[in-house]
Amino acid sequence: MIRFHVPPATGNELLYIQQAIENGTLCGDGPFTKKCQQWIEENTGTPKALLTGSGTHALEMAALLCDLKGGDEVILPSFTFSSTANAFVLAGAKLVFVDIRPDTMNIDEKKIEDAITLKTKVICVVHYAGVSCEMDVIMDIAKRHGLLVVEDAAQGVMSFYKGRALGTIGDFGCFSFHDTKNYTMGEGGAILLKDPKNAERAEILREKGTDRSKFLRGQIDKYSWRAYGSSYLPSELSAAYLLAQLDEADKINENRLASWRRYQELLAPLEEQGKVEIPHIPAECQHNAHMFWVKAKDLEERTALISYLRERDIRSQFHYVPLHSAIAGKKYGRFHGEDQWTTRESSRLVRLPMYYNMRPEDLEVVVKTIYQFYRI
Ligand SMILES: *Cc1c(COP(=O)(O)O)cnc(C)c1O
């Protein structure tokens, strides 16, 4: 069987976990957590990164750091994971969904400004498949209207926009290190802070409302309850696993990119014949091969393609059902303007098997089977 996803392992995971055990403290913010945070800071250029228990938790922290009040509005795409939206609902905001662009499946920067009201406080962008949104335009809109920008860069670790790492362009960036992402710790994530002034508040929020982070650095001799917060930090065991992956990040990235380019090369003729559409990466984006998708003609053809592949032991997957059509999406938000692309394009998209060390012969079987489906 050709699996849709296989979590990466590069060799040192067990060794590092053993070291974490030998260090004698398994709770958060030990040496492995620090090394992972340092890696993120060095490789993205963010002044401050904090490891979290999930990408979802990073988003929740970002939403809380935005200081929203009841009725404040957050603009976001409807084509995203529930966690992007949940974070802002938990923080008391109303959701305003804006249409996506069909080429990248990212929020359409041209449709954002029209959705802004007196209540708008935040634009939350999602870099789908690790391909950047049009950040210069979005940051300019935010600046002119005095809005904060949160980047859901859950899929965008090691991706760049005009040379800047995703997650470092907006006020807050959120990474995921979930099992299904390019680099993993099973469940995990990170929040990136553009303004170091937010670091102290973020640390308190992450450490049950206490200043334990300062205490651990030896800056104070006891810690106490300072503000509201939760437990948003991962255990050292998870951080140890992640560090083994980050150590080999270039190797993982290059390997995934090679598979991605091979899909692109082999499927381009099928696109030229008008059978499917494949991704075209905007020139200003350097992506991380998080995903390779194809778009079938419509929902019916997509369903048939996924079944056809499954019957031949190949696992492919569709992606998000637009949030504005979900029960919670209707309750907590509204779609602004026309849904020109969100529903239509999301119902055509199929994600192909893609993971670190995917065997080239398996990739060719996937492609060959797609050609067979289209009788070519
Ligand atoms: C994976 C993902 C999340 C959630 O991250 P978890 O680590 O699974 O909590 C949020 N948003 C997007 C776009 C994602 O792909």
Short mmCIF file of C-alpha atoms and ligand atoms in Angstrom, two decimals:
data_model
loop_
_atom_site.label_atom_id
_atom_site.label_comp_id
_atom_site.label_asym_id
_atom_site.label_seq_id
_atom_site.Cartn_x
_atom_site.Cartn_y
_atom_site.Cartn_z
CA MET A 1 0.00 0.00 0.00
CA ILE A 2 1.18 3.54 -0.71
CA ARG A 3 0.34 5.57 2.36
CA PHE A 4 -0.76 9.17 2.22
CA HIS A 5 1.62 10.19 4.96
CA VAL A 6 4.48 8.65 6.95
CA PRO A 7 5.87 10.70 9.86
CA PRO A 8 9.55 11.49 9.34
CA ALA A 9 12.33 9.90 11.38
CA THR A 10 15.93 10.79 10.71
CA GLY A 11 17.82 8.57 13.15
CA ASN A 12 18.61 10.46 16.34
CA GLU A 13 15.11 10.60 17.80
CA LEU A 14 15.57 7.74 20.30
CA LEU A 15 19.01 8.92 21.33
CA TYR A 16 17.71 12.39 22.13
CA ILE A 17 14.71 11.03 24.00
CA GLN A 18 17.06 8.89 26.06
CA GLN A 19 19.14 11.98 26.82
CA ALA A 20 16.01 13.83 27.89
CA ILE A 21 15.23 10.99 30.31
CA GLU A 22 18.80 11.03 31.63
CA ASN A 23 18.55 14.79 32.16
CA GLY A 24 16.09 13.86 34.90
CA THR A 25 13.34 16.40 34.20
CA LEU A 26 10.63 15.63 31.67
CA CYS A 27 8.43 18.68 32.04
CA GLY A 28 8.59 21.63 29.67
CA ASP A 29 11.25 24.27 29.09
CA GLY A 30 14.30 22.07 29.59
CA PRO A 31 17.39 22.00 27.37
CA PHE A 32 15.71 20.32 24.37
CA THR A 33 12.89 22.86 24.32
CA LYS A 34 15.47 25.66 24.44
CA LYS A 35 17.45 24.14 21.57
CA CYS A 36 14.33 23.82 19.40
CA GLN A 37 13.41 27.44 20.12
CA GLN A 38 16.94 28.54 19.29
CA TRP A 39 16.78 26.60 16.03
CA ILE A 40 13.56 28.37 15.06
CA GLU A 41 15.01 31.77 15.97
CA GLU A 42 18.20 31.16 13.99
CA ASN A 43 16.51 29.66 10.95
CA THR A 44 13.61 32.09 10.63
CA GLY A 45 15.10 35.28 12.06
CA THR A 46 12.26 35.74 14.56
CA PRO A 47 13.39 37.52 17.74
CA LYS A 48 11.40 35.09 19.91
CA ALA A 49 9.99 31.60 19.44
CA LEU A 50 8.17 29.57 22.10
CA LEU A 51 7.46 25.88 21.67
CA THR A 52 3.83 24.91 22.29
CA GLY A 53 1.89 21.68 22.72
CA SER A 54 0.32 22.07 19.27
CA GLY A 55 -0.23 24.43 16.37
CA THR A 56 -3.71 24.87 17.79
CA HIS A 57 -2.23 26.10 21.06
CA ALA A 58 0.08 28.50 19.22
CA LEU A 59 -3.00 29.94 17.47
CA GLU A 60 -4.87 30.20 20.78
CA MET A 61 -1.95 32.06 22.32
CA ALA A 62 -1.79 34.40 19.32
CA ALA A 63 -5.53 35.08 19.54
CA LEU A 64 -5.28 35.84 23.28
CA LEU A 65 -2.27 38.12 22.70
CA CYS A 66 -4.40 40.12 20.23
CA ASP A 67 -6.51 41.32 23.21
CA LEU A 68 -9.87 40.92 21.51
CA LYS A 69 -13.12 42.10 23.05
CA GLY A 70 -16.56 40.59 22.50
CA GLY A 71 -17.81 41.49 19.04
CA ASP A 72 -14.38 42.28 17.58
CA GLU A 73 -14.01 40.83 14.11
CA VAL A 74 -11.29 38.66 12.64
CA ILE A 75 -10.89 38.25 8.89
CA LEU A 76 -9.76 34.80 7.77
CA PRO A 77 -10.25 32.36 4.90
CA SER A 78 -13.01 29.76 5.14
CA PHE A 79 -10.76 27.17 3.49
CA THR A 80 -8.73 26.22 6.58
CA PHE A 81 -8.58 23.88 9.55
CA SER A 82 -11.03 24.41 12.42
CA SER A 83 -8.16 25.39 14.75
CA THR A 84 -7.56 28.66 12.89
CA ALA A 85 -11.13 29.72 13.60
CA ASN A 86 -11.54 28.14 17.05
CA ALA A 87 -8.68 30.16 18.47
CA PHE A 88 -10.45 33.45 17.76
CA VAL A 89 -13.87 32.16 18.82
CA LEU A 90 -12.39 31.13 22.19
CA ALA A 91 -10.93 34.64 22.46
CA GLY A 92 -14.43 36.11 22.00
CA ALA A 93 -14.26 37.30 18.39
CA LYS A 94 -16.65 37.08 15.45
CA LEU A 95 -15.33 35.47 12.27
CA VAL A 96 -15.54 37.12 8.87
CA PHE A 97 -14.64 34.69 6.10
CA VAL A 98 -13.13 36.00 2.88
CA ASP A 99 -12.80 34.13 -0.41
CA ILE A 100 -9.58 32.45 -1.56
CA ARG A 101 -7.53 32.63 -4.77
CA PRO A 102 -7.79 29.53 -6.92
CA ASP A 103 -4.06 29.33 -7.71
CA THR A 104 -2.66 29.05 -4.18
CA MET A 105 -5.90 28.39 -2.24
CA ASN A 106 -4.83 31.26 0.04
CA ILE A 107 -6.99 34.19 1.15
CA ASP A 108 -7.50 36.61 -1.77
CA GLU A 109 -5.65 39.74 -0.69
CA LYS A 110 -7.75 41.78 -3.12
CA LYS A 111 -10.96 40.89 -1.28
CA ILE A 112 -9.78 41.68 2.26
CA GLU A 113 -10.20 45.44 2.36
CA ASP A 114 -13.88 45.29 1.46
CA ALA A 115 -14.54 43.07 4.52
CA ILE A 116 -13.06 45.52 7.01
CA THR A 117 -15.51 47.20 9.40
CA LEU A 118 -15.08 49.41 12.46
CA LYS A 119 -14.97 46.20 14.52
CA THR A 120 -12.17 44.49 12.57
CA LYS A 121 -9.07 43.92 14.72
CA VAL A 122 -7.13 41.10 13.10
CA ILE A 123 -6.38 39.57 9.72
CA CYS A 124 -5.46 35.91 10.10
CA VAL A 125 -3.85 34.44 7.01
CA VAL A 126 -3.22 30.76 6.30
CA HIS A 127 -0.25 29.80 4.14
CA TYR A 128 -1.84 26.79 2.49
CA ALA A 129 0.52 23.97 1.51
CA GLY A 130 3.43 26.07 2.76
CA VAL A 131 2.95 28.56 -0.08
CA SER A 132 2.87 32.14 1.14
CA CYS A 133 -0.07 34.52 0.99
CA GLU A 134 0.60 37.87 -0.75
CA MET A 135 2.09 39.34 2.41
CA ASP A 136 3.26 42.75 1.16
CA VAL A 137 -0.28 43.66 0.15
CA ILE A 138 -1.78 42.20 3.34
CA MET A 139 0.70 43.96 5.65
CA ASP A 140 0.00 47.22 3.86
CA ILE A 141 -3.76 46.83 4.38
CA ALA A 142 -3.19 46.01 8.06
CA LYS A 143 -0.97 49.02 8.53
CA ARG A 144 -3.40 51.41 6.90
CA HIS A 145 -6.31 50.15 9.01
CA GLY A 146 -4.40 49.59 12.26
CA LEU A 147 -4.98 45.82 12.31
CA LEU A 148 -2.90 43.00 13.74
CA VAL A 149 -1.80 40.14 11.48
CA VAL A 150 -1.63 36.51 12.64
CA GLU A 151 0.03 34.02 10.30
CA ASP A 152 -1.21 30.45 10.49
CA ALA A 153 2.06 29.03 9.19
CA ALA A 154 1.23 25.55 10.51
CA GLN A 155 2.19 24.15 7.10
CA GLY A 156 4.88 26.74 6.41
CA VAL A 157 7.96 25.78 8.42
CA MET A 158 11.00 26.38 6.17
CA SER A 159 8.94 28.36 3.63
CA PHE A 160 9.75 31.93 2.62
CA TYR A 161 8.15 34.99 1.02
CA LYS A 162 10.60 37.33 -0.71
CA GLY A 163 13.31 35.81 1.46
CA ARG A 164 11.44 36.25 4.75
CA ALA A 165 10.45 33.14 6.70
CA LEU A 166 6.72 32.52 6.99
CA GLY A 167 5.57 33.19 10.54
CA THR A 168 7.90 36.19 10.92
CA ILE A 169 6.07 38.71 8.75
CA GLY A 170 2.88 39.29 10.76
CA ASP A 171 2.67 40.19 14.46
CA PHE A 172 2.33 36.54 15.47
CA GLY A 173 3.30 33.40 13.56
CA CYS A 174 2.09 29.90 14.36
CA PHE A 175 3.90 26.67 13.43
CA SER A 176 2.66 23.11 13.78
CA PHE A 177 4.82 20.08 14.47
CA HIS A 178 1.92 17.66 14.28
CA ASP A 179 2.53 14.11 13.06
CA THR A 180 1.34 15.12 9.57
CA LYS A 181 3.59 18.16 9.13
CA ASN A 182 7.08 18.33 7.58
CA TYR A 183 8.87 18.26 10.96
CA THR A 184 7.17 16.59 13.86
CA MET A 185 7.04 15.86 17.56
CA GLY A 186 3.74 13.96 17.34
CA GLU A 187 1.74 16.86 18.73
CA GLY A 188 3.43 20.22 18.95
CA GLY A 189 3.89 23.70 17.60
CA ALA A 190 5.48 27.07 18.17
CA ILE A 191 4.50 30.70 18.37
CA LEU A 192 6.78 33.32 16.82
CA LEU A 193 6.65 36.86 18.17
CA LYS A 194 7.63 39.73 15.91
CA ASP A 195 7.81 42.22 18.78
CA PRO A 196 10.03 41.07 21.68
CA LYS A 197 7.89 43.30 23.93
CA ASN A 198 5.23 40.57 23.77
CA ALA A 199 7.66 37.94 25.06
CA GLU A 200 6.99 38.35 28.76
CA ARG A 201 3.21 38.26 28.37
CA ALA A 202 3.45 35.27 26.04
CA GLU A 203 5.65 33.39 28.52
CA ILE A 204 3.19 34.04 31.34
CA LEU A 205 0.25 32.99 29.18
CA ARG A 206 2.08 29.78 28.29
CA GLU A 207 3.15 28.92 31.87
CA LYS A 208 -0.23 28.82 33.65
CA GLY A 209 -0.28 32.56 34.17
CA THR A 210 2.99 32.49 36.15
CA ASP A 211 6.43 33.99 35.61
CA ARG A 212 8.11 30.56 35.84
CA SER A 213 10.09 31.31 32.66
CA LYS A 214 11.83 34.20 34.39
CA PHE A 215 12.42 31.99 37.43
CA LEU A 216 14.01 29.29 35.24
CA ARG A 217 16.39 31.88 33.81
CA GLY A 218 17.37 32.84 37.36
CA GLN A 219 15.97 36.36 36.98
CA ILE A 220 13.71 36.02 40.05
CA ASP A 221 13.95 33.73 43.11
CA LYS A 222 10.35 32.52 43.17
CA TYR A 223 7.50 32.55 40.71
CA SER A 224 3.88 33.55 41.23
CA TRP A 225 0.53 33.98 39.48
CA ARG A 226 0.70 37.12 37.36
CA ALA A 227 -2.16 37.02 34.84
CA TYR A 228 -4.59 34.62 33.18
CA GLY A 229 -2.98 31.81 31.28
CA SER A 230 -2.95 28.13 30.55
CA SER A 231 -0.48 25.31 29.98
CA TYR A 232 0.73 25.73 26.43
CA LEU A 233 4.14 24.10 26.66
CA PRO A 234 5.20 20.63 25.49
CA SER A 235 7.17 18.04 27.45
CA GLU A 236 10.91 17.60 26.98
CA LEU A 237 10.30 14.15 25.48
CA SER A 238 8.43 15.71 22.58
CA ALA A 239 11.01 18.47 22.18
CA ALA A 240 13.79 15.85 22.06
CA TYR A 241 12.04 14.11 19.17
CA LEU A 242 11.61 17.41 17.36
CA LEU A 243 15.23 18.46 17.75
CA ALA A 244 16.36 15.31 15.93
CA GLN A 245 14.16 16.42 13.03
CA LEU A 246 15.27 20.05 13.07
CA ASP A 247 18.92 18.94 13.04
CA GLU A 248 18.16 17.33 9.68
CA ALA A 249 15.75 19.97 8.41
CA ASP A 250 17.64 20.67 5.19
CA LYS A 251 17.79 17.00 4.36
CA ILE A 252 14.05 16.58 4.96
CA ASN A 253 13.26 19.74 2.99
CA GLU A 254 15.40 18.81 -0.02
CA ASN A 255 14.03 15.29 -0.09
CA ARG A 256 10.43 16.52 -0.05
CA LEU A 257 11.15 19.15 -2.69
CA ALA A 258 12.63 16.47 -4.96
CA SER A 259 9.41 14.45 -4.71
CA TRP A 260 7.34 17.57 -5.28
CA ARG A 261 9.27 18.48 -8.42
CA ARG A 262 8.97 14.93 -9.72
CA TYR A 263 5.16 15.06 -9.32
CA GLN A 264 5.16 18.42 -11.08
CA GLU A 265 7.27 17.15 -13.96
CA LEU A 266 5.27 13.95 -14.43
CA LEU A 267 1.83 15.56 -14.09
CA ALA A 268 2.47 18.65 -16.23
CA PRO A 269 1.48 16.83 -19.46
CA LEU A 270 -1.83 15.81 -17.88
CA GLU A 271 -2.47 19.46 -17.09
CA GLU A 272 -1.53 20.47 -20.63
CA GLN A 273 -4.19 18.07 -21.88
CA GLY A 274 -6.72 19.86 -19.70
CA LYS A 275 -7.45 16.87 -17.44
CA VAL A 276 -6.26 18.28 -14.10
CA GLU A 277 -4.76 21.38 -12.58
CA ILE A 278 -1.56 21.27 -10.56
CA PRO A 279 0.01 23.92 -8.29
CA HIS A 280 1.88 26.89 -9.76
CA ILE A 281 4.02 28.62 -7.16
CA PRO A 282 4.13 32.45 -7.33
CA ALA A 283 7.64 33.75 -8.06
CA GLU A 284 8.00 35.46 -4.66
CA CYS A 285 7.32 32.22 -2.74
CA GLN A 286 9.89 29.64 -1.78
CA HIS A 287 7.83 26.71 -0.53
CA ASN A 288 8.62 23.61 1.55
CA ALA A 289 6.85 20.89 -0.43
CA HIS A 290 4.35 20.37 2.35
CA MET A 291 1.82 19.09 -0.13
CA PHE A 292 1.24 18.15 -3.75
CA TRP A 293 -2.34 18.56 -4.87
CA VAL A 294 -4.20 18.09 -8.13
CA LYS A 295 -7.60 19.47 -8.98
CA ALA A 296 -10.09 17.24 -10.76
CA LYS A 297 -12.89 18.66 -12.91
CA ASP A 298 -15.46 18.69 -10.11
CA LEU A 299 -16.55 16.99 -6.88
CA GLU A 300 -17.90 13.93 -8.70
CA GLU A 301 -14.68 13.34 -10.62
CA ARG A 302 -12.62 13.92 -7.48
CA THR A 303 -14.62 11.33 -5.53
CA ALA A 304 -14.14 8.85 -8.37
CA LEU A 305 -10.38 9.54 -8.52
CA ILE A 306 -9.89 9.04 -4.76
CA SER A 307 -11.82 5.72 -4.93
CA TYR A 308 -9.92 4.61 -8.03
CA LEU A 309 -6.61 5.21 -6.24
CA ARG A 310 -7.87 3.53 -3.06
CA GLU A 311 -8.93 0.42 -4.98
CA ARG A 312 -5.34 0.23 -6.21
CA ASP A 313 -3.95 0.61 -2.68
CA ILE A 314 -2.99 4.27 -2.98
CA ARG A 315 -4.19 6.63 -0.27
CA SER A 316 -5.04 10.18 -1.31
CA GLN A 317 -7.14 12.72 0.55
CA PHE A 318 -9.38 15.68 -0.05
CA HIS A 319 -9.01 18.62 2.32
CA TYR A 320 -11.03 21.16 4.30
CA VAL A 321 -14.78 21.41 3.99
CA PRO A 322 -15.15 25.23 3.98
CA LEU A 323 -15.77 26.44 7.53
CA HIS A 324 -18.59 28.81 6.62
CA SER A 325 -20.67 25.82 5.56
CA ALA A 326 -20.13 24.02 8.90
CA ILE A 327 -22.52 24.30 11.86
CA ALA A 328 -19.98 26.19 13.99
CA GLY A 329 -18.92 28.37 11.09
CA LYS A 330 -22.50 29.57 10.66
CA LYS A 331 -22.84 30.17 14.38
CA TYR A 332 -19.64 32.14 14.89
CA GLY A 333 -19.12 33.81 11.56
CA ARG A 334 -20.31 35.03 8.21
CA PHE A 335 -18.92 34.93 4.70
CA HIS A 336 -18.23 38.38 3.33
CA GLY A 337 -18.89 38.89 -0.36
CA GLU A 338 -19.27 36.22 -3.00
CA ASP A 339 -18.03 32.66 -2.53
CA GLN A 340 -16.54 32.57 -6.00
CA TRP A 341 -13.77 30.03 -5.38
CA THR A 342 -13.82 28.66 -1.82
CA THR A 343 -16.52 25.99 -2.22
CA ARG A 344 -15.84 25.22 -5.86
CA GLU A 345 -12.08 24.84 -5.65
CA SER A 346 -12.06 23.00 -2.31
CA SER A 347 -14.39 20.37 -3.74
CA ARG A 348 -12.00 19.67 -6.65
CA LEU A 349 -8.76 19.31 -4.70
CA VAL A 350 -7.02 15.97 -3.98
CA ARG A 351 -3.79 15.66 -1.98
CA LEU A 352 -1.37 13.00 -3.21
CA PRO A 353 0.94 10.86 -1.03
CA MET A 354 3.86 13.03 0.11
CA TYR A 355 6.36 12.39 2.88
CA TYR A 356 10.06 12.34 3.71
CA ASN A 357 11.85 9.48 1.92
CA MET A 358 8.93 8.56 -0.30
CA ARG A 359 10.28 5.97 -2.73
CA PRO A 360 10.54 7.37 -6.28
CA GLU A 361 9.04 4.15 -7.68
CA ASP A 362 5.98 4.60 -5.43
CA LEU A 363 5.57 8.17 -6.65
CA GLU A 364 5.68 6.90 -10.22
CA VAL A 365 2.99 4.32 -9.44
CA VAL A 366 0.77 7.11 -8.07
CA VAL A 367 1.26 9.17 -11.23
CA LYS A 368 0.77 6.20 -13.55
CA THR A 369 -2.48 5.31 -11.80
CA ILE A 370 -3.76 8.87 -12.20
CA TYR A 371 -3.00 8.68 -15.93
CA GLN A 372 -4.87 5.36 -16.08
CA PHE A 373 -7.87 6.96 -14.38
CA TYR A 374 -7.95 9.58 -17.11
CA ARG A 375 -7.44 6.76 -19.67
CA ILE A 376 -4.19 8.18 -20.96
C1 LIG B 1 -2.08 21.42 11.22
C2 LIG B 1 -2.76 22.73 11.16
C3 LIG B 1 -3.22 23.40 12.30
C4 LIG B 1 -3.24 22.77 13.66
O1 LIG B 1 -2.03 22.35 14.13
P1 LIG B 1 -1.99 21.19 15.25
O2 LIG B 1 -0.54 21.11 15.58
O3 LIG B 1 -2.54 19.96 14.63
O4 LIG B 1 -2.81 21.65 16.40
C5 LIG B 1 -3.77 24.66 12.16
N1 LIG B 1 -3.86 25.23 10.96
C6 LIG B 1 -3.45 24.64 9.84
C7 LIG B 1 -3.57 25.35 8.54
C8 LIG B 1 -2.89 23.35 9.89
O5 LIG B 1 -2.50 22.76 8.76
#
